[in-house]
Amino acid sequence: MSICRVCKNSFKEFIDFGMMPIANSFKSKIVDNEEKFPMSVGFCKECKIVQLLHQPDPKKMFHENYAFLSSTSSYMKEHFSRLASQVIEEKKLNNQSFVVEIGCNDGILLENFKNKKIKSLGIEPSQNVAKIAKSKGINVISEFFNENVAINITKEFHKADVVLSANVICHIPEINSIFSGIKKLIKNDGVFIFEEPYLLDIITKNSFDQIYDEHVFLFSVMSVSFLANKHDLELIFVEHQITHGGSMRYTIGHKNKNKIDQSVFRQIDLEKKSGLHLEKSYLNFEEKIKTIKSELVNLLNTLKSKNKKVVGYAATSKSTTLINYCGITSEILPVIYDTTPNKYNTFSPGANIPIRPYSEFHDSKPDYVLLFAWNHSKEIMLKEEGFMKKNRKWITYVPEVRIN
Ligand code: JHZ
Ligand code: SAH
Ligand code: ZN
């Protein structure tokens, strides 16, 4: 039994993935005794949140050498540009307004506000990516956001019209401090808009590789609504997104200041119909995860015995869960190609699979390509259409193991 980070009730795990390395610890050389941490997940019946039982210290994950750069996906650039335009229009933002983003990474979202001369501030603890955002002329504080940081922002600047965050809030264990900080940071009519991988998509697509050390929570509309209420805030609007394999965008305001949109009630109904509030749904999820593992391992072993060349495409954070949970070694998968320069010539966390520059991918002439960035499959399959036609096949494992 563990204690829920949100509501302090006790909850138990439904799946144990075993010991895992830090998901984004791409290493310049193979190290003996790589540090590993237990990774198991549980469901809290009280507040309906799904969470990791243990998470490594955030300073071990987010630092001056953080491997993930937001701007590597052209689709995500368009997505965040659309989000900015939508917020500017709906909240009628102008050069008197103030926007704060929690976890701005390389500035992929805030650059859109900067271009429109709207005052903004990013909070980004990983100094290397914060530096890239700063080089774009964006104002960034390199700290971990929490309630104290929120209070300091209101003192040094002022309250915010809009606080934004994407793929960050589910990374932060001190979740109550985040929400009490938001309560203090937004103006009376201000809003907090954030988006995260959506639990219902993860369960229906069996995308268990969304579970890794950084993702301490898997949110649903039910659990976010509970969290908001606990902090005298209110979830007023939700909107599904196709990004990262299915995400939810949540809009939160001060309590009793806004009308709650039907989308919130509708989505909670759907979550209940899908059993997200029931423990047995998670036990069912566990069974499906085990099936995917055994099918993928069998497939890779069969291809190896037939001397087929299989390579990995995109050294995602998610791949660390898949590779280590399935016990995939560099003998089965000799290389992963990736477009991020700071991942070139490194070794994958745990399994030590070499990561090579994407520019070498086509020359490698694989028979099969295991797609780790399945969430960007539309963008990637379009880009590789011509290359893959030549008697090559993709291997995907979401929502099930398939050869296409
Ligand atoms: P991608 C990260 O997850 C970590 P990851 C984090 N925890 C999170 O929640 C999401 O982002 C937001 C490569 N790639 O976006 C580049 C190609 O090689 O699925 C990157 O290394 N070719 C914050 O890491 C990796 O994929 C391509 O054409 O699972 C990015 O993976 C494309 C599009 C990507 O995020
Ligand atoms: N918003 C971007 C970045 C996601 S990566 C996108 O959607 O692509 C997650 C980011 O959250 C990392 O850059 C990490 O450094 C940052 N982060 C982690 N904990 C944080 C915290 N407590 N406060 C602010 N940012 C945090
Ligand atoms: Zn709880």
Tab-separated table of C-alpha atoms and ligand atoms in Angstrom:
chain	number	residue	atom	x	y	z
A	1	MET	CA	0.000	0.000	0.000
A	2	SER	CA	1.173	3.532	-0.832
A	3	ILE	CA	-0.141	6.966	0.041
A	4	CYS	CA	-1.845	8.904	-2.762
A	5	ARG	CA	0.000	12.124	-3.597
A	6	VAL	CA	-3.328	13.881	-4.253
A	7	CYS	CA	-5.761	12.811	-1.531
A	8	LYS	CA	-3.506	11.002	0.992
A	9	ASN	CA	-5.584	7.820	0.933
A	10	SER	CA	-3.812	4.508	0.589
A	11	PHE	CA	-3.806	2.691	-2.759
A	12	LYS	CA	-2.214	-0.434	-4.199
A	13	GLU	CA	-0.303	-1.149	-7.396
A	14	PHE	CA	-1.816	-2.893	-10.415
A	15	ILE	CA	1.366	-3.443	-12.403
A	16	ASP	CA	5.034	-3.728	-11.592
A	17	PHE	CA	7.461	-3.055	-14.474
A	18	GLY	CA	10.517	-3.936	-12.392
A	19	MET	CA	13.658	-1.818	-12.121
A	20	MET	CA	13.990	0.906	-14.749
A	21	PRO	CA	16.749	3.355	-15.673
A	22	ILE	CA	16.013	7.095	-15.968
A	23	ALA	CA	13.968	7.216	-19.209
A	24	ASN	CA	15.952	10.051	-20.791
A	25	SER	CA	19.421	9.089	-19.582
A	26	PHE	CA	21.074	8.649	-22.973
A	27	LYS	CA	24.709	7.997	-22.108
A	28	SER	CA	27.887	8.940	-23.991
A	29	LYS	CA	29.464	5.614	-22.952
A	30	ILE	CA	28.295	2.301	-21.548
A	31	VAL	CA	28.389	2.467	-17.760
A	32	ASP	CA	28.490	-0.442	-15.347
A	33	ASN	CA	25.905	-0.422	-12.579
A	34	GLU	CA	23.609	2.119	-14.212
A	35	GLU	CA	21.295	3.539	-11.573
A	36	LYS	CA	17.813	1.968	-11.675
A	37	PHE	CA	14.592	2.631	-9.821
A	38	PRO	CA	11.502	0.528	-9.093
A	39	MET	CA	8.614	1.367	-11.416
A	40	SER	CA	5.100	0.277	-10.547
A	41	VAL	CA	1.737	1.926	-11.025
A	42	GLY	CA	-1.429	2.090	-8.934
A	43	PHE	CA	-4.963	3.461	-9.000
A	44	CYS	CA	-6.437	5.500	-6.119
A	45	LYS	CA	-10.102	4.567	-5.638
A	46	GLU	CA	-10.760	7.777	-3.725
A	47	CYS	CA	-9.626	10.517	-6.160
A	48	LYS	CA	-9.432	8.204	-9.253
A	49	ILE	CA	-5.894	9.162	-10.144
A	50	VAL	CA	-3.362	6.731	-11.621
A	51	GLN	CA	0.162	7.290	-10.348
A	52	LEU	CA	3.632	5.799	-9.976
A	53	LEU	CA	4.401	4.375	-6.564
A	54	HIS	CA	7.990	5.650	-6.686
A	55	GLN	CA	9.574	8.412	-8.732
A	56	PRO	CA	13.276	9.267	-8.881
A	57	ASP	CA	14.279	12.716	-7.602
A	58	PRO	CA	13.207	15.260	-10.291
A	59	LYS	CA	16.757	16.689	-10.251
A	60	LYS	CA	17.982	13.367	-11.637
A	61	MET	CA	15.595	13.705	-14.601
A	62	PHE	CA	15.540	17.449	-15.348
A	63	HIS	CA	18.924	19.149	-15.365
A	64	GLU	CA	21.511	20.862	-17.565
A	65	ASN	CA	21.596	17.897	-19.921
A	66	TYR	CA	17.937	17.067	-20.538
A	67	ALA	CA	17.628	15.038	-23.737
A	68	PHE	CA	14.149	15.921	-25.014
A	69	LEU	CA	13.774	18.964	-27.259
A	70	SER	CA	10.174	19.931	-28.004
A	71	SER	CA	10.869	21.422	-31.425
A	72	THR	CA	11.930	18.104	-33.018
A	73	SER	CA	8.389	17.510	-34.263
A	74	SER	CA	7.095	19.820	-36.959
A	75	TYR	CA	3.542	18.775	-36.120
A	76	MET	CA	3.992	19.835	-32.477
A	77	LYS	CA	5.229	23.249	-33.674
A	78	GLU	CA	1.985	23.724	-35.607
A	79	HIS	CA	-0.036	22.394	-32.676
A	80	PHE	CA	1.431	24.942	-30.240
A	81	SER	CA	1.116	27.783	-32.723
A	82	ARG	CA	-2.611	26.951	-33.018
A	83	LEU	CA	-2.949	26.795	-29.220
A	84	ALA	CA	-1.363	30.245	-28.871
A	85	SER	CA	-3.656	31.785	-31.511
A	86	GLN	CA	-6.700	30.241	-29.854
A	87	VAL	CA	-5.754	31.553	-26.388
A	88	ILE	CA	-4.924	35.030	-27.710
A	89	GLU	CA	-8.289	35.238	-29.428
A	90	GLU	CA	-10.451	33.747	-26.671
A	91	LYS	CA	-8.837	35.644	-23.804
A	92	LYS	CA	-8.436	38.790	-25.953
A	93	LEU	CA	-4.775	39.072	-24.988
A	94	ASN	CA	-2.840	42.232	-25.884
A	95	ASN	CA	0.433	43.914	-24.949
A	96	GLN	CA	-0.917	44.540	-21.418
A	97	SER	CA	-1.468	40.836	-20.804
A	98	PHE	CA	0.801	38.407	-18.982
A	99	VAL	CA	1.199	34.723	-19.885
A	100	VAL	CA	3.171	32.195	-17.828
A	101	GLU	CA	4.206	28.772	-19.098
A	102	ILE	CA	5.257	25.932	-16.785
A	103	GLY	CA	7.912	23.776	-18.503
A	104	CYS	CA	8.513	25.818	-21.649
A	105	ASN	CA	11.392	23.597	-22.821
A	106	ASP	CA	12.992	25.180	-25.935
A	107	GLY	CA	10.278	27.846	-26.256
A	108	ILE	CA	8.102	26.007	-28.800
A	109	LEU	CA	4.887	27.566	-27.382
A	110	LEU	CA	6.051	30.887	-25.921
A	111	GLU	CA	7.747	32.019	-29.139
A	112	ASN	CA	4.253	32.487	-30.559
A	113	PHE	CA	3.389	35.004	-27.795
A	114	LYS	CA	6.718	36.735	-28.139
A	115	ASN	CA	6.104	37.208	-31.859
A	116	LYS	CA	2.802	38.924	-30.998
A	117	LYS	CA	4.538	41.143	-28.369
A	118	ILE	CA	2.574	39.623	-25.491
A	119	LYS	CA	4.545	39.595	-22.240
A	120	SER	CA	5.405	36.077	-21.164
A	121	LEU	CA	7.515	34.119	-18.720
A	122	GLY	CA	8.667	30.509	-18.918
A	123	ILE	CA	9.573	28.356	-15.913
A	124	GLU	CA	12.006	25.679	-17.045
A	125	PRO	CA	14.343	23.762	-14.687
A	126	SER	CA	16.357	21.967	-17.425
A	127	GLN	CA	19.011	24.609	-18.071
A	128	ASN	CA	20.111	23.391	-21.524
A	129	VAL	CA	16.632	23.653	-23.015
A	130	ALA	CA	15.905	26.876	-21.064
A	131	LYS	CA	19.010	28.322	-22.744
A	132	ILE	CA	17.588	27.598	-26.198
A	133	ALA	CA	14.329	29.347	-25.244
A	134	LYS	CA	16.306	32.340	-23.912
A	135	SER	CA	18.288	32.499	-27.151
A	136	LYS	CA	14.944	33.080	-28.906
A	137	GLY	CA	14.468	36.192	-26.718
A	138	ILE	CA	12.023	34.515	-24.329
A	139	ASN	CA	12.061	35.429	-20.641
A	140	VAL	CA	12.800	32.225	-18.658
A	141	ILE	CA	13.387	31.405	-14.992
A	142	SER	CA	15.302	28.150	-14.619
A	143	GLU	CA	13.522	26.642	-11.614
A	144	PHE	CA	11.070	23.895	-10.707
A	145	PHE	CA	7.628	25.458	-10.531
A	146	ASN	CA	5.803	25.124	-7.193
A	147	GLU	CA	3.732	27.283	-4.858
A	148	ASN	CA	6.705	29.395	-3.716
A	149	VAL	CA	7.776	30.095	-7.280
A	150	ALA	CA	4.180	31.140	-8.032
A	151	ILE	CA	4.178	33.569	-5.082
A	152	ASN	CA	7.515	35.034	-6.229
A	153	ILE	CA	6.180	35.556	-9.754
A	154	THR	CA	3.198	37.514	-8.387
A	155	LYS	CA	5.635	39.687	-6.382
A	156	GLU	CA	8.261	40.253	-9.072
A	157	PHE	CA	5.806	40.565	-11.960
A	158	HIS	CA	2.076	40.322	-11.304
A	159	LYS	CA	-0.768	37.834	-11.578
A	160	ALA	CA	-1.229	36.053	-14.888
A	161	ASP	CA	-4.094	36.243	-17.360
A	162	VAL	CA	-3.243	32.783	-18.548
A	163	VAL	CA	-0.999	30.038	-17.196
A	164	LEU	CA	-0.175	27.395	-19.799
A	165	SER	CA	1.506	24.038	-19.622
A	166	ALA	CA	1.827	21.051	-21.949
A	167	ASN	CA	3.165	17.635	-21.013
A	168	VAL	CA	4.583	18.928	-17.753
A	169	ILE	CA	2.014	18.871	-14.924
A	170	CYS	CA	1.820	15.058	-15.030
A	171	HIS	CA	5.591	15.087	-14.389
A	172	ILE	CA	5.455	16.931	-11.065
A	173	PRO	CA	5.069	14.890	-7.852
A	174	GLU	CA	4.248	17.865	-5.583
A	175	ILE	CA	0.938	18.236	-7.351
A	176	ASN	CA	-0.894	19.956	-4.472
A	177	SER	CA	1.777	22.656	-4.353
A	178	ILE	CA	1.290	23.186	-8.125
A	179	PHE	CA	-2.453	23.665	-7.790
A	180	SER	CA	-2.200	25.957	-4.757
A	181	GLY	CA	0.415	27.932	-6.712
A	182	ILE	CA	-1.983	28.231	-9.662
A	183	LYS	CA	-4.736	29.428	-7.305
A	184	LYS	CA	-2.454	32.306	-6.274
A	185	LEU	CA	-0.986	32.989	-9.701
A	186	ILE	CA	-4.041	33.504	-11.921
A	187	LYS	CA	-6.052	36.737	-11.938
A	188	ASN	CA	-9.703	36.707	-10.857
A	189	ASP	CA	-10.798	35.968	-14.385
A	190	GLY	CA	-7.577	34.149	-15.281
A	191	VAL	CA	-7.326	30.577	-16.522
A	192	PHE	CA	-4.926	27.690	-16.283
A	193	ILE	CA	-4.825	25.645	-19.494
A	194	PHE	CA	-2.792	22.466	-19.577
A	195	GLU	CA	-2.652	19.325	-21.671
A	196	GLU	CA	-1.340	15.874	-20.901
A	197	PRO	CA	-1.471	12.333	-22.318
A	198	TYR	CA	-5.010	11.149	-21.556
A	199	LEU	CA	-5.622	8.093	-19.393
A	200	LEU	CA	-8.590	6.901	-21.456
A	201	ASP	CA	-6.456	6.856	-24.626
A	202	ILE	CA	-3.667	5.054	-22.804
A	203	ILE	CA	-6.066	2.363	-21.601
A	204	THR	CA	-7.956	1.955	-24.877
A	205	LYS	CA	-4.758	1.962	-26.982
A	206	ASN	CA	-2.770	-0.147	-24.497
A	207	SER	CA	-0.028	2.457	-24.807
A	208	PHE	CA	1.706	1.408	-21.619
A	209	ASP	CA	4.983	2.916	-22.822
A	210	GLN	CA	3.513	6.274	-21.733
A	211	ILE	CA	4.358	5.017	-18.263
A	212	TYR	CA	7.926	5.973	-17.329
A	213	ASP	CA	9.641	7.839	-14.506
A	214	GLU	CA	8.765	11.350	-15.763
A	215	HIS	CA	5.037	10.582	-15.944
A	216	VAL	CA	4.236	10.344	-12.262
A	217	PHE	CA	0.501	10.821	-12.991
A	218	LEU	CA	-1.835	9.659	-15.751
A	219	PHE	CA	-4.683	12.162	-15.614
A	220	SER	CA	-8.357	11.796	-16.421
A	221	VAL	CA	-11.125	14.397	-16.365
A	222	MET	CA	-12.393	12.821	-13.131
A	223	SER	CA	-9.082	13.134	-11.339
A	224	VAL	CA	-8.283	16.645	-12.616
A	225	SER	CA	-11.745	17.782	-11.554
A	226	PHE	CA	-11.083	16.382	-8.059
A	227	LEU	CA	-7.723	18.178	-7.900
A	228	ALA	CA	-9.177	21.508	-8.991
A	229	ASN	CA	-11.993	21.305	-6.409
A	230	LYS	CA	-9.540	20.501	-3.656
A	231	HIS	CA	-7.820	23.829	-4.357
A	232	ASP	CA	-10.892	26.016	-4.668
A	233	LEU	CA	-10.561	25.971	-8.430
A	234	GLU	CA	-12.913	24.529	-11.045
A	235	LEU	CA	-12.461	22.496	-14.203
A	236	ILE	CA	-14.556	24.439	-16.726
A	237	PHE	CA	-13.749	23.017	-20.146
A	238	VAL	CA	-12.026	19.996	-21.674
A	239	GLU	CA	-10.986	19.368	-25.252
A	240	HIS	CA	-9.486	16.172	-26.641
A	241	GLN	CA	-6.250	16.452	-28.672
A	242	ILE	CA	-4.649	13.946	-31.052
A	243	THR	CA	-1.113	14.765	-29.893
A	244	HIS	CA	1.098	12.205	-28.125
A	245	GLY	CA	-1.284	9.394	-28.994
A	246	GLY	CA	-4.302	11.153	-27.452
A	247	SER	CA	-4.161	13.990	-24.934
A	248	MET	CA	-6.674	16.055	-23.000
A	249	ARG	CA	-6.584	19.836	-22.720
A	250	TYR	CA	-7.988	21.046	-19.389
A	251	THR	CA	-9.110	24.630	-18.693
A	252	ILE	CA	-9.367	25.612	-15.037
A	253	GLY	CA	-10.598	28.841	-13.451
A	254	HIS	CA	-11.375	30.101	-9.949
A	255	LYS	CA	-14.387	28.406	-8.367
A	256	ASN	CA	-17.814	29.858	-9.215
A	257	LYS	CA	-16.387	32.365	-11.681
A	258	ASN	CA	-17.274	30.522	-14.874
A	259	LYS	CA	-20.019	28.336	-16.237
A	260	ILE	CA	-18.898	24.708	-16.425
A	261	ASP	CA	-19.052	23.577	-20.036
A	262	GLN	CA	-20.996	20.446	-21.021
A	263	SER	CA	-17.734	18.917	-22.303
A	264	VAL	CA	-16.670	18.273	-18.696
A	265	PHE	CA	-19.857	16.350	-17.785
A	266	ARG	CA	-19.896	14.478	-21.089
A	267	GLN	CA	-16.306	13.332	-20.711
A	268	ILE	CA	-16.798	12.198	-17.101
A	269	ASP	CA	-19.806	10.168	-18.278
A	270	LEU	CA	-17.676	8.553	-20.963
A	271	GLU	CA	-14.913	7.800	-18.457
A	272	LYS	CA	-17.420	6.095	-16.167
A	273	LYS	CA	-18.918	4.115	-19.057
A	274	SER	CA	-15.367	3.021	-19.905
A	275	GLY	CA	-14.765	1.926	-16.304
A	276	LEU	CA	-11.963	4.382	-15.477
A	277	HIS	CA	-13.351	4.627	-11.944
A	278	LEU	CA	-13.129	0.854	-11.373
A	279	GLU	CA	-10.154	-1.108	-10.121
A	280	LYS	CA	-10.932	-4.080	-12.388
A	281	SER	CA	-10.285	-1.996	-15.534
A	282	TYR	CA	-6.667	-1.628	-14.473
A	283	LEU	CA	-6.256	-5.345	-13.891
A	284	ASN	CA	-7.556	-5.874	-17.413
A	285	PHE	CA	-5.016	-3.290	-18.678
A	286	GLU	CA	-2.258	-5.257	-16.943
A	287	GLU	CA	-3.241	-8.408	-18.860
A	288	LYS	CA	-3.121	-6.572	-22.190
A	289	ILE	CA	0.311	-5.155	-21.391
A	290	LYS	CA	1.606	-8.667	-20.755
A	291	THR	CA	0.162	-9.892	-24.072
A	292	ILE	CA	1.873	-7.097	-26.024
A	293	LYS	CA	5.160	-7.895	-24.321
A	294	SER	CA	5.041	-11.591	-25.197
A	295	GLU	CA	3.886	-11.011	-28.799
A	296	LEU	CA	6.567	-8.413	-29.476
A	297	VAL	CA	9.334	-10.490	-27.917
A	298	ASN	CA	8.225	-13.530	-29.972
A	299	LEU	CA	8.129	-11.521	-33.170
A	300	LEU	CA	11.595	-10.016	-32.654
A	301	ASN	CA	13.069	-13.414	-31.785
A	302	THR	CA	11.521	-14.989	-34.882
A	303	LEU	CA	12.885	-12.234	-37.120
A	304	LYS	CA	16.328	-12.632	-35.550
A	305	SER	CA	16.266	-16.380	-36.210
A	306	LYS	CA	15.456	-15.619	-39.863
A	307	ASN	CA	18.408	-13.197	-40.054
A	308	LYS	CA	16.166	-10.227	-40.737
A	309	LYS	CA	17.563	-6.781	-39.955
A	310	VAL	CA	15.404	-4.849	-37.498
A	311	VAL	CA	16.291	-1.262	-36.506
A	312	GLY	CA	14.616	1.200	-34.127
A	313	TYR	CA	13.129	4.524	-35.245
A	314	ALA	CA	13.210	7.440	-32.732
A	315	ALA	CA	14.836	7.149	-29.315
A	316	THR	CA	11.784	8.299	-27.405
A	317	SER	CA	11.413	8.377	-23.620
A	318	LYS	CA	8.621	5.852	-24.087
A	319	SER	CA	11.045	3.409	-25.718
A	320	THR	CA	12.910	3.081	-22.414
A	321	THR	CA	9.871	1.419	-20.850
A	322	LEU	CA	9.207	-0.802	-23.846
A	323	ILE	CA	12.825	-1.889	-24.328
A	324	ASN	CA	13.599	-2.577	-20.682
A	325	TYR	CA	10.254	-4.169	-19.825
A	326	CYS	CA	10.477	-6.477	-22.873
A	327	GLY	CA	14.169	-7.158	-22.279
A	328	ILE	CA	15.138	-6.067	-25.826
A	329	THR	CA	18.920	-6.202	-26.249
A	330	SER	CA	21.336	-4.757	-28.815
A	331	GLU	CA	21.570	-8.245	-30.334
A	332	ILE	CA	17.890	-8.151	-31.202
A	333	LEU	CA	17.854	-4.439	-32.018
A	334	PRO	CA	21.365	-3.274	-32.974
A	335	VAL	CA	20.612	0.429	-33.467
A	336	ILE	CA	18.028	3.211	-33.051
A	337	TYR	CA	18.025	6.217	-35.396
A	338	ASP	CA	16.975	9.625	-34.076
A	339	THR	CA	16.871	13.228	-35.284
A	340	THR	CA	17.972	14.900	-32.009
A	341	PRO	CA	21.687	15.890	-32.206
A	342	ASN	CA	22.254	15.556	-28.439
A	343	LYS	CA	21.157	11.910	-28.598
A	344	TYR	CA	23.585	11.046	-31.462
A	345	ASN	CA	26.305	8.541	-30.585
A	346	THR	CA	24.824	7.802	-27.182
A	347	PHE	CA	23.587	4.517	-25.721
A	348	SER	CA	20.004	3.874	-24.752
A	349	PRO	CA	19.068	3.840	-21.054
A	350	GLY	CA	19.349	0.360	-19.542
A	351	ALA	CA	19.806	-1.698	-22.719
A	352	ASN	CA	22.805	0.220	-24.169
A	353	ILE	CA	21.492	0.139	-27.723
A	354	PRO	CA	23.538	2.574	-29.859
A	355	ILE	CA	21.679	5.710	-31.000
A	356	ARG	CA	22.819	6.942	-34.394
A	357	PRO	CA	21.949	10.056	-36.399
A	358	TYR	CA	18.854	9.855	-38.531
A	359	SER	CA	20.991	10.735	-41.577
A	360	GLU	CA	22.331	7.138	-41.498
A	361	PHE	CA	18.901	5.497	-41.388
A	362	HIS	CA	18.336	5.067	-45.125
A	363	ASP	CA	21.794	3.594	-45.728
A	364	SER	CA	21.165	0.948	-43.064
A	365	LYS	CA	18.766	-0.881	-45.396
A	366	PRO	CA	16.623	-2.543	-42.735
A	367	ASP	CA	14.033	-5.258	-43.370
A	368	TYR	CA	11.886	-4.093	-40.449
A	369	VAL	CA	11.670	-0.782	-38.584
A	370	LEU	CA	10.383	-0.770	-35.016
A	371	LEU	CA	8.587	2.551	-34.603
A	372	PHE	CA	9.033	3.967	-31.110
A	373	ALA	CA	7.546	7.382	-31.966
A	374	TRP	CA	4.179	5.814	-32.851
A	375	ASN	CA	2.532	9.010	-31.610
A	376	HIS	CA	4.104	10.841	-34.571
A	377	SER	CA	3.323	8.013	-37.001
A	378	LYS	CA	1.363	10.196	-39.422
A	379	GLU	CA	4.249	12.667	-39.771
A	380	ILE	CA	6.878	9.897	-39.899
A	381	MET	CA	5.111	7.436	-42.215
A	382	LEU	CA	4.494	10.232	-44.690
A	383	LYS	CA	8.161	11.236	-44.576
A	384	GLU	CA	9.324	7.625	-45.076
A	385	GLU	CA	6.692	6.509	-47.558
A	386	GLY	CA	9.069	6.156	-50.515
A	387	PHE	CA	11.807	4.460	-48.492
A	388	MET	CA	9.496	1.939	-46.818
A	389	LYS	CA	7.924	0.902	-50.119
A	390	LYS	CA	11.091	-0.978	-51.021
A	391	ASN	CA	10.172	-4.294	-49.370
A	392	ARG	CA	10.439	-2.900	-45.870
A	393	LYS	CA	7.910	-3.099	-43.077
A	394	TRP	CA	7.063	-1.117	-39.972
A	395	ILE	CA	6.596	-2.916	-36.667
A	396	THR	CA	4.193	-1.123	-34.332
A	397	TYR	CA	2.887	-2.193	-30.938
A	398	VAL	CA	0.078	0.309	-30.246
A	399	PRO	CA	-2.733	-0.732	-29.803
A	400	GLU	CA	-1.375	-4.228	-30.605
A	401	VAL	CA	1.677	-5.780	-32.208
A	402	ARG	CA	1.391	-5.366	-35.957
A	403	ILE	CA	3.530	-5.521	-39.082
A	404	ASN	CA	2.543	-2.920	-41.670
B	1	JHZ	P1	8.301	11.990	-28.641
B	1	JHZ	C1	8.948	13.342	-24.371
B	1	JHZ	O1	8.486	12.028	-24.678
B	1	JHZ	C2	9.230	13.412	-22.907
B	1	JHZ	P2	9.074	11.219	-25.918
B	1	JHZ	C3	8.153	14.020	-22.072
B	1	JHZ	N1	8.102	13.317	-20.825
B	1	JHZ	C4	6.798	13.971	-22.710
B	1	JHZ	O2	5.801	13.865	-22.043
B	1	JHZ	C5	6.707	14.195	-24.178
B	1	JHZ	O3	7.974	14.271	-24.771
B	1	JHZ	C6	6.048	15.502	-24.462
B	1	JHZ	C7	12.578	11.572	-32.339
B	1	JHZ	N2	11.984	11.743	-33.667
B	1	JHZ	O4	7.896	13.301	-29.124
B	1	JHZ	C8	13.089	12.853	-31.736
B	1	JHZ	C9	12.654	11.255	-34.769
B	1	JHZ	O5	13.742	10.647	-34.654
B	1	JHZ	O6	7.401	10.857	-28.925
B	1	JHZ	C10	13.014	12.606	-30.261
B	1	JHZ	O7	14.192	11.975	-29.784
B	1	JHZ	N3	12.098	11.456	-36.005
B	1	JHZ	C11	8.459	15.452	-21.810
B	1	JHZ	O8	10.552	11.275	-25.891
B	1	JHZ	C12	11.871	11.639	-30.131
B	1	JHZ	O9	11.604	11.104	-31.406
B	1	JHZ	C13	10.918	12.111	-36.178
B	1	JHZ	O10	10.458	12.279	-37.324
B	1	JHZ	O11	8.457	9.877	-25.882
B	1	JHZ	C14	10.654	12.415	-29.625
B	1	JHZ	O12	9.712	11.551	-29.203
B	1	JHZ	C15	10.213	12.593	-35.016
B	1	JHZ	C16	8.905	13.311	-35.147
B	1	JHZ	C17	10.797	12.374	-33.785
B	1	JHZ	O13	8.524	12.168	-27.079
B	2	SAH	N1	5.940	21.789	-22.995
B	2	SAH	C1	6.889	21.083	-23.796
B	2	SAH	C2	7.938	20.372	-22.954
B	2	SAH	C3	7.583	19.064	-22.368
B	2	SAH	S1	9.025	18.327	-21.695
B	2	SAH	C4	6.223	20.150	-24.759
B	2	SAH	O1	5.044	19.834	-24.621
B	2	SAH	O2	6.882	19.681	-25.672
B	2	SAH	C5	8.736	18.456	-19.983
B	2	SAH	C6	9.437	19.684	-19.440
B	2	SAH	O3	8.977	19.932	-18.111
B	2	SAH	C7	10.944	19.520	-19.360
B	2	SAH	O4	11.540	20.496	-20.161
B	2	SAH	C8	11.233	19.667	-17.869
B	2	SAH	O5	12.465	20.312	-17.615
B	2	SAH	C9	10.055	20.475	-17.379
B	2	SAH	N2	9.722	20.349	-15.944
B	2	SAH	C10	9.805	19.266	-15.157
B	2	SAH	N3	9.423	19.573	-13.899
B	2	SAH	C11	9.064	20.874	-13.888
B	2	SAH	C12	8.597	21.778	-12.892
B	2	SAH	N4	8.411	21.420	-11.620
B	2	SAH	N5	8.334	23.057	-13.262
B	2	SAH	C13	8.512	23.460	-14.547
B	2	SAH	N6	8.956	22.645	-15.523
B	2	SAH	C14	9.235	21.368	-15.197
B	3	ZN	ZN	-6.124	9.710	-4.224
